[in-house]
PDB file of C-alpha atoms in Angstrom:
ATOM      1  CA  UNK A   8       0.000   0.000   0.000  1.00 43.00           C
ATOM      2  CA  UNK A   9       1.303   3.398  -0.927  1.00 40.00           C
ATOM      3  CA  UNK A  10       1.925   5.908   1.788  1.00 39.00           C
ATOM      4  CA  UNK A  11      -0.401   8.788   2.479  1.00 39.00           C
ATOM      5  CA  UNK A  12       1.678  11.672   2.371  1.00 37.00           C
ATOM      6  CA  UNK A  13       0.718  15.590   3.974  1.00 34.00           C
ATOM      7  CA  UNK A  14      -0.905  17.754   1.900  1.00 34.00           C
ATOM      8  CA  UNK A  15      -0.922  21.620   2.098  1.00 34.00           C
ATOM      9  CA  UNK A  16      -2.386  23.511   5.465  1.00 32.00           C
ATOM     10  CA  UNK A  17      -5.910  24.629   3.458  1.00 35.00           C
ATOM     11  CA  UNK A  18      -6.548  21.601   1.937  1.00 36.00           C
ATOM     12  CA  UNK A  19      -5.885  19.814   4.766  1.00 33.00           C
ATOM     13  CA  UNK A  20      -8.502  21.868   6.667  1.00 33.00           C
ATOM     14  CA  UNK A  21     -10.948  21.932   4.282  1.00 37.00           C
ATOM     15  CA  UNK A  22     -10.596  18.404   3.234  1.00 38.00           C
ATOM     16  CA  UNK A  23     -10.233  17.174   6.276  1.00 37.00           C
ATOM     17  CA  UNK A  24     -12.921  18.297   8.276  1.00 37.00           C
ATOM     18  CA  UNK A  25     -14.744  15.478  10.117  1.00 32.00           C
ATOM     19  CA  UNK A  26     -17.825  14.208   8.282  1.00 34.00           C
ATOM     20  CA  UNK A  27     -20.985  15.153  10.465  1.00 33.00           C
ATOM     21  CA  UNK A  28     -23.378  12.336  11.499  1.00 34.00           C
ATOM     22  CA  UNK A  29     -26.677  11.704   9.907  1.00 36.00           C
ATOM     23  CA  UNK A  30     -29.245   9.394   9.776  1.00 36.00           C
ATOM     24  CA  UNK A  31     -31.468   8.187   7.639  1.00 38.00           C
ATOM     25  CA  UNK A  32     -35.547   7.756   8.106  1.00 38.00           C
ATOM     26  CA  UNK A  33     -36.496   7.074   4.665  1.00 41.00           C
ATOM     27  CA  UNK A  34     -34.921   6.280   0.786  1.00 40.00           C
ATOM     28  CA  UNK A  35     -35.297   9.768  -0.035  1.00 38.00           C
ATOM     29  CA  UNK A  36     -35.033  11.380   3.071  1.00 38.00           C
ATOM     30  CA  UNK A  37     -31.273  12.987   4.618  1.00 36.00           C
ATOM     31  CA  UNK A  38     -31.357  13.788   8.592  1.00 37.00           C
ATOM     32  CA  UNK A  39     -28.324  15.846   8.984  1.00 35.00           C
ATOM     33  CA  UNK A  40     -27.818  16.784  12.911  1.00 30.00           C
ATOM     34  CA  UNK A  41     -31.729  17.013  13.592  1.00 31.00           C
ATOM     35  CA  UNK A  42     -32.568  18.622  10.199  1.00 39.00           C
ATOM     36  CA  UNK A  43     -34.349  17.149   7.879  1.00 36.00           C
ATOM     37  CA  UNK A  44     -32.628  17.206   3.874  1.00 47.00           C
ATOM     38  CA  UNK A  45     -34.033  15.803   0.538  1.00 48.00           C
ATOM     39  CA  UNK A  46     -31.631  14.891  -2.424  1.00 57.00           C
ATOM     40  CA  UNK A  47     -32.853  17.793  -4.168  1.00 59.00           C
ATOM     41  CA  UNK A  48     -30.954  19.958  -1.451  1.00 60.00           C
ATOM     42  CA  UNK A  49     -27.563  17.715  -2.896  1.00 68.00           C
ATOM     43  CA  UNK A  50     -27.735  17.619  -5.962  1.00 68.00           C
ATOM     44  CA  UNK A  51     -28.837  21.242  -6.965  1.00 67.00           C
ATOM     45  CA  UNK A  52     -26.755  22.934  -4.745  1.00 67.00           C
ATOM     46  CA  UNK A  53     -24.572  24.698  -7.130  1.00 71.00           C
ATOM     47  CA  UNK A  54     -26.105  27.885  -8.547  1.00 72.00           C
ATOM     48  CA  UNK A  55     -28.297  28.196 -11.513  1.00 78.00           C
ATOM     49  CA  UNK A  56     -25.708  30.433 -13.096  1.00 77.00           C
ATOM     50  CA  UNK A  57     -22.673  28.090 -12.338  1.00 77.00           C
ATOM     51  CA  UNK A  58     -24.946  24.571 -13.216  1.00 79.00           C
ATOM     52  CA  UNK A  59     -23.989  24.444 -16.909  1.00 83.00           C
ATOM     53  CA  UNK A  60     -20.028  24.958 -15.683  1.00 82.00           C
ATOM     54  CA  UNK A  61     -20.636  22.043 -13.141  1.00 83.00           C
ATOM     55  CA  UNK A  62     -22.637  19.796 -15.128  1.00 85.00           C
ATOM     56  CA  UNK A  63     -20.479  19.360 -17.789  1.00 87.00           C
ATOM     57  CA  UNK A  64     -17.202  19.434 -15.759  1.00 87.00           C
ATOM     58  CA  UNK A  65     -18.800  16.379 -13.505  1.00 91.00           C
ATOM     59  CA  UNK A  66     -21.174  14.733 -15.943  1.00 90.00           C
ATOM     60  CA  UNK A  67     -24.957  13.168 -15.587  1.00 89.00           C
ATOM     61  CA  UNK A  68     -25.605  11.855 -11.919  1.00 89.00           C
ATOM     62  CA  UNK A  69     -26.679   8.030 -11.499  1.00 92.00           C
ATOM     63  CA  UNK A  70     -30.502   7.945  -9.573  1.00 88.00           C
ATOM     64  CA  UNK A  71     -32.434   4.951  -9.009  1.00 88.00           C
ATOM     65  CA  UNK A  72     -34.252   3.033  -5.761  1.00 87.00           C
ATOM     66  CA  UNK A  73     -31.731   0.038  -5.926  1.00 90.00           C
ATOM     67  CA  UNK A  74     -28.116   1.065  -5.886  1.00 92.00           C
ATOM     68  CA  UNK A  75     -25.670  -1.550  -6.741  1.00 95.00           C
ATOM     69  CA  UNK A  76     -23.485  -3.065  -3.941  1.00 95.00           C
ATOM     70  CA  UNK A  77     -20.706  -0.812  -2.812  1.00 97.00           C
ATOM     71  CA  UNK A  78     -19.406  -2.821   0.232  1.00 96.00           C
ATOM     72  CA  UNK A  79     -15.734  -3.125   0.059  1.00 96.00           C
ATOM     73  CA  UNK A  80     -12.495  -1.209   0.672  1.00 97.00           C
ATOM     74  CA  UNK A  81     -11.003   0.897  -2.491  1.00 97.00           C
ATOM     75  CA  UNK A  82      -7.759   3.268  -3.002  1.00 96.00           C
ATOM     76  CA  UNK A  83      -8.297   6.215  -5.138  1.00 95.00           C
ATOM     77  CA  UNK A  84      -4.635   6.688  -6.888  1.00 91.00           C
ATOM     78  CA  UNK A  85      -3.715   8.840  -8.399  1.00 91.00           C
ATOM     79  CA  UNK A  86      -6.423  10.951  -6.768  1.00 91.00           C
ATOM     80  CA  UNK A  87      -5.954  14.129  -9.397  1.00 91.00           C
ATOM     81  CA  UNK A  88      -7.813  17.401  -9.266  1.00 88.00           C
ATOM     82  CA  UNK A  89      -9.664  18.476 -12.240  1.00 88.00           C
ATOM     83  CA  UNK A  90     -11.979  21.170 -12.403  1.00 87.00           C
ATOM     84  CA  UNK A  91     -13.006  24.283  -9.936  1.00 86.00           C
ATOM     85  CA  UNK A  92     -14.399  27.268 -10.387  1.00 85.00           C
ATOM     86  CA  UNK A  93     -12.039  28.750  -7.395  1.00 83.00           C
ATOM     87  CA  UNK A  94      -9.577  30.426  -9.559  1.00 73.00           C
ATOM     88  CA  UNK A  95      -6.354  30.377  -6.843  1.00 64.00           C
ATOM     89  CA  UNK A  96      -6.816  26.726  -7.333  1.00 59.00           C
ATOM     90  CA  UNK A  97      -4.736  24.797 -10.145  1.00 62.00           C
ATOM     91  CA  UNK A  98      -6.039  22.224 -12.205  1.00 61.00           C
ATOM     92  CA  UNK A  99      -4.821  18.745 -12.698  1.00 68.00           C
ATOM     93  CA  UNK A 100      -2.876  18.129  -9.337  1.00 79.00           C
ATOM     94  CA  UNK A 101      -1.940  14.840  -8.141  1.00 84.00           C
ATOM     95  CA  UNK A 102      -3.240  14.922  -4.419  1.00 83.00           C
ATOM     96  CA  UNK A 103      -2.585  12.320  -1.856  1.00 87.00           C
ATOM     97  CA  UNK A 104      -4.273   8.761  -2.195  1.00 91.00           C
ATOM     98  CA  UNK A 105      -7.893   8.841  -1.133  1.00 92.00           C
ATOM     99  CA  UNK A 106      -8.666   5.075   1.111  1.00 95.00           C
ATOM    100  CA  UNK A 107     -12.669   4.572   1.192  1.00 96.00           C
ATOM    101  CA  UNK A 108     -13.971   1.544   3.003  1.00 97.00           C
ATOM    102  CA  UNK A 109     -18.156   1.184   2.722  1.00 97.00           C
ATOM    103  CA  UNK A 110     -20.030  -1.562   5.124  1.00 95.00           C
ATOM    104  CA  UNK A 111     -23.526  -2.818   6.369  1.00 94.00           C
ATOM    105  CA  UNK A 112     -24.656  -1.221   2.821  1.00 93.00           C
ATOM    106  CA  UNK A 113     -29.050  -1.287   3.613  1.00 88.00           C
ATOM    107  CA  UNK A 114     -30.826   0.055   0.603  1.00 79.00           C
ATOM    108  CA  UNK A 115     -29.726   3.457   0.600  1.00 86.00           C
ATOM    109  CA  UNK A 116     -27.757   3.984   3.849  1.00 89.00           C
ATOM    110  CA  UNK A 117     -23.912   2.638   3.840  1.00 92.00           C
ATOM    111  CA  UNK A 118     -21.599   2.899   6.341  1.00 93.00           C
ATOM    112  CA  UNK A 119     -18.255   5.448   5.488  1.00 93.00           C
ATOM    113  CA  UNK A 120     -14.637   4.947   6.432  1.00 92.00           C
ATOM    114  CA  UNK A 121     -12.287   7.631   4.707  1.00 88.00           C
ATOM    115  CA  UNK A 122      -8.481   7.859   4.967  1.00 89.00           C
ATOM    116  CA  UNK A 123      -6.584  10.778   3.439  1.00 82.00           C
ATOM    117  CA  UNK A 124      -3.340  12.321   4.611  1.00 78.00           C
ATOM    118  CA  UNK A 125      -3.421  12.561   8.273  1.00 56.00           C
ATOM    119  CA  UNK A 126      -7.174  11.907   8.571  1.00 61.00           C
ATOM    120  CA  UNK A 127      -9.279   9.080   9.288  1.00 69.00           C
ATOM    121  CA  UNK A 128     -12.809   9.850   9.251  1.00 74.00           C
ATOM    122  CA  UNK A 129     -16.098   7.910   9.894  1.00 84.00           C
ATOM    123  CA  UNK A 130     -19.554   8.621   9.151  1.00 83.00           C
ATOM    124  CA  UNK A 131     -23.051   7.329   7.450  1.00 86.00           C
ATOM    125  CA  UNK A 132     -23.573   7.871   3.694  1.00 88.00           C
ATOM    126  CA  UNK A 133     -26.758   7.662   1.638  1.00 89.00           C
ATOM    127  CA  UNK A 134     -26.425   5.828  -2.287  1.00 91.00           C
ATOM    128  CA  UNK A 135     -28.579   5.690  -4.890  1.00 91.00           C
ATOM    129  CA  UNK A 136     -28.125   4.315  -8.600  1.00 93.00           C
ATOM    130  CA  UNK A 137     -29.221   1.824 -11.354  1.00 93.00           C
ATOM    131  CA  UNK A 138     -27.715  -1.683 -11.988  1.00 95.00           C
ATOM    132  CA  UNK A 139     -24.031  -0.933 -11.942  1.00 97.00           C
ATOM    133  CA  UNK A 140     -24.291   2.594 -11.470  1.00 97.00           C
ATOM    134  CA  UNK A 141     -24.153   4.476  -8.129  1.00 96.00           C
ATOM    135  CA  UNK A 142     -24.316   8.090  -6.712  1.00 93.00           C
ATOM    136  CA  UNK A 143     -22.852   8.572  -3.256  1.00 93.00           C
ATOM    137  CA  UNK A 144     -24.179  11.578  -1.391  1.00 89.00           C
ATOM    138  CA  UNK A 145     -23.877  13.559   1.608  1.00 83.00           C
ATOM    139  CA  UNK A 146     -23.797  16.919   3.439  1.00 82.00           C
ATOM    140  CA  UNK A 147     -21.095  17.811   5.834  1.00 78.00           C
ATOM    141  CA  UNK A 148     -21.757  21.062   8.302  1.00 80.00           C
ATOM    142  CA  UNK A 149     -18.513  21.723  10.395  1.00 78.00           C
ATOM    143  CA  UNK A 150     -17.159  23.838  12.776  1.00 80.00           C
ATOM    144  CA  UNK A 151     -13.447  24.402  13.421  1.00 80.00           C
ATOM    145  CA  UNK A 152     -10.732  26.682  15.086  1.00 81.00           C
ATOM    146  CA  UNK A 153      -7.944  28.174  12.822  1.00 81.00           C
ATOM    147  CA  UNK A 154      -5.181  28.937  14.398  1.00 84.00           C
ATOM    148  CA  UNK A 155      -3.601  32.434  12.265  1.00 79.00           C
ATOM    149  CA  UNK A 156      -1.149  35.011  13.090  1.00 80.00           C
ATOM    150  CA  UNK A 157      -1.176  34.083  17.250  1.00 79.00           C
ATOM    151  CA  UNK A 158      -4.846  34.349  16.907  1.00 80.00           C
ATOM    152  CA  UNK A 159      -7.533  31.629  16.387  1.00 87.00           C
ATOM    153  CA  UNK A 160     -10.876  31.728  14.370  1.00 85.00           C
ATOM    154  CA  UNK A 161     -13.774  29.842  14.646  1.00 88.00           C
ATOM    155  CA  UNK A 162     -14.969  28.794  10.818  1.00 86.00           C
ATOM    156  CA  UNK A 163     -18.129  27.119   9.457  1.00 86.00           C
ATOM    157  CA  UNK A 164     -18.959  25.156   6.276  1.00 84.00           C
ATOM    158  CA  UNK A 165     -21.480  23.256   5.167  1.00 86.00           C
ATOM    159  CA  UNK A 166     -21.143  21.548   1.888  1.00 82.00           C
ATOM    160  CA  UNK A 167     -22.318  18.812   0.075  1.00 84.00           C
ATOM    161  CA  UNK A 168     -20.055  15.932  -0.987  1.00 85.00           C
ATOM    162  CA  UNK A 169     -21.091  13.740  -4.214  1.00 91.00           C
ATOM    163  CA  UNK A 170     -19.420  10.851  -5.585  1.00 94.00           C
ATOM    164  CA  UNK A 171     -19.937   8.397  -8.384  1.00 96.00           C
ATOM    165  CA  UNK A 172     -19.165   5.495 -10.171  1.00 97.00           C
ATOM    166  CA  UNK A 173     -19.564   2.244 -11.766  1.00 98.00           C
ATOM    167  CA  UNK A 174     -19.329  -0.878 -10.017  1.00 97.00           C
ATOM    168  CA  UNK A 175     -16.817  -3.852 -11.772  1.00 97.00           C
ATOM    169  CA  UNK A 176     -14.741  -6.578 -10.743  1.00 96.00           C
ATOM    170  CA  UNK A 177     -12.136  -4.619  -9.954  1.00 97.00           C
ATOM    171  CA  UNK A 178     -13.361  -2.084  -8.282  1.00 97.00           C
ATOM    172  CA  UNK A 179     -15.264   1.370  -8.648  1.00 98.00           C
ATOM    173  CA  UNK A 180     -14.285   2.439 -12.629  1.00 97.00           C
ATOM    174  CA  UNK A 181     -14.633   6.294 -13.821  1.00 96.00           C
ATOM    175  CA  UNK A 182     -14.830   7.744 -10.204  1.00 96.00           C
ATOM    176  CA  UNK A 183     -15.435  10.911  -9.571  1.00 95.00           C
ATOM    177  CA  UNK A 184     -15.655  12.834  -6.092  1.00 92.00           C
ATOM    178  CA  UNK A 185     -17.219  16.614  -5.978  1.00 90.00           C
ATOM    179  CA  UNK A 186     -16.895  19.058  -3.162  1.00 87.00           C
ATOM    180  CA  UNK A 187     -19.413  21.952  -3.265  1.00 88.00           C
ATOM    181  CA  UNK A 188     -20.078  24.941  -0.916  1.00 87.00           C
ATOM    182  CA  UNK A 189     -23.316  25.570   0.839  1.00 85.00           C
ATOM    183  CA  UNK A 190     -22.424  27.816   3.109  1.00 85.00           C
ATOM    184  CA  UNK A 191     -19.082  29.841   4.376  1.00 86.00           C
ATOM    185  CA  UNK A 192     -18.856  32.002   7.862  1.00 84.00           C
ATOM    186  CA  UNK A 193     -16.202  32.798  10.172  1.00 79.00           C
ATOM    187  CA  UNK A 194     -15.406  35.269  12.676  1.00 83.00           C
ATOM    188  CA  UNK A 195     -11.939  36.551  11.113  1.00 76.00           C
ATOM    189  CA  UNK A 196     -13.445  40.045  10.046  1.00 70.00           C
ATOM    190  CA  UNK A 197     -12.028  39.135   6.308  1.00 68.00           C
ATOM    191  CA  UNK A 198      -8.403  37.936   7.022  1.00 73.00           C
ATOM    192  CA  UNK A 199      -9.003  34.490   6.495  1.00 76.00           C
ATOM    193  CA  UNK A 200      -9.622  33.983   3.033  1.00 75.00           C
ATOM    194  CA  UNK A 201     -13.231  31.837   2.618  1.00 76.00           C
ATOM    195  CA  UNK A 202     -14.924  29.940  -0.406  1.00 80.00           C
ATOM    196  CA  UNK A 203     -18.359  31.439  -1.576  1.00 83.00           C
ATOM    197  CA  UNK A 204     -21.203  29.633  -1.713  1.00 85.00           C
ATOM    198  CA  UNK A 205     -21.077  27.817  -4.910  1.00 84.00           C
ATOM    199  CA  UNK A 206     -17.785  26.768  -5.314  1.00 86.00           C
ATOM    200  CA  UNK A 207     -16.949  23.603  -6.368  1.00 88.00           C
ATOM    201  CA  UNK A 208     -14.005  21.276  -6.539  1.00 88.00           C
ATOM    202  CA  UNK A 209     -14.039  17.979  -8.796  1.00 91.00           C
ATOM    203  CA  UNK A 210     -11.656  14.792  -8.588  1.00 92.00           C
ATOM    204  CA  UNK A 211     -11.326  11.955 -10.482  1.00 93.00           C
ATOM    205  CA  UNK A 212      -8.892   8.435 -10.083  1.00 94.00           C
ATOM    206  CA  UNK A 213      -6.471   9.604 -12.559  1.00 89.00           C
ATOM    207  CA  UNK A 214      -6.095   5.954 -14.023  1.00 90.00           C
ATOM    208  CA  UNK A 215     -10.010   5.396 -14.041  1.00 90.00           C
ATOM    209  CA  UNK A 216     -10.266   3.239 -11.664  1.00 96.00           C
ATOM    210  CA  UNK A 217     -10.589   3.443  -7.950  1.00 96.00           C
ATOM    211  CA  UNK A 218      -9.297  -0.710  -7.321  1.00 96.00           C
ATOM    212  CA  UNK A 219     -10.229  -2.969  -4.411  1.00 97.00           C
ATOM    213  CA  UNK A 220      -7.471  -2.799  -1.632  1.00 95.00           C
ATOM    214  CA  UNK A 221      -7.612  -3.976   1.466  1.00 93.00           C
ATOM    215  CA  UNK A 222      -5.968  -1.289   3.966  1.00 90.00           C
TER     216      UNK A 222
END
């Protein structure tokens, strides 16, 4: 297995922030922390102006009652940045190898292990999809400290996470991850630099395949 190596201090943070925990009540229902999301709320969340941009960057989104089985443990690598529309951002970087482990998959609710860089993060997940075909999806709402300048700021985002695939017997082929902001507040006055609602980052396994490993 490869190493995971460190990646840089802002992508750490906003990479790395620890999934929140939701449940889930129905097949088309999110709970996130006591509030109640649809799908809709996921997979629109990128403006109306900025949709076309993100839509053809990250392609058509598998739906469907019966997801395929996701169980297993998979290694995203190369794990290479492709699109934003955050300009200070350059494309097509090689980022540290993204380690996803799924379990007690129950129609639409699967359980989440992520490893990347110095993080190892657990949480419940919601899929949907057709046959082979399956959308992963989620929303994260975090708080963290900052530490800047002998000073320390307390941040909050809320974005929602989608990934996709299709299922084979290797593993999960053309896989794609997108990151995409919600919502952005902190309590810096302006000197720590903050993503606007509606940006977006996309990633894809830069061989096309994100393979079964066992880690």
């Amino acid at each position: 297995m490869k190493r995971i190596t460190k990646i840089g201090a802002l992508a750490l943070i906003f990479f790395g922030m620890v999934f929140a925990s939701c449940t889930k009540n129905d097949e088309n229902t999110i709970v996130l922390i006591g509030e109640e999301r649809y799908i809709d709320d996921i997979l629109t969340v990128i403006p109306d102006t900025l949709k076309p941009m993100f839509d053809v960057v990250f392609g058509s989104i598998p739906q469907g009652p019966v997801p395929p089985k996701i169980e297993g443990s998979f290694v995203v690598d190369p794990k290479q940045r492709v699109s934003s529309n955050v300009s200070v951002w350059p494309l097509t970087v090689i980022e540290p190898n993204l380690y996803l482990r799924f379990s007690d998959q129950h129609n639409g609710v699967v359980a989440m292990d992520l490893n990347e860089a110095t993080e190892q993060l657990t949480d419940t997940v919601f899929v949907m999809g057709h046959n082979k075909d399956f959308t992963i999806y989620f929303v994260e709402d975090k708080s963290y400290d900052v530490p800047f300048n002998e000073q320390s700021f307390h941040v909050r985002v809320k974005r929602g996470v989608i990934m996709k695939g299709t299922m084979n017997d290797y593993g999960m082929a053309n896989f794609s991850i997108a990151s995409i902001i919600m919502e952005a507040e902190d309590d810096s006055g302006g000197l720590l630099g903050q993503y606007a609602p509606g940006s977006f980052f996309v990633y894809r396994d830069g061989n096309g395949l994100a393979e079964y490993l066992d880690w």
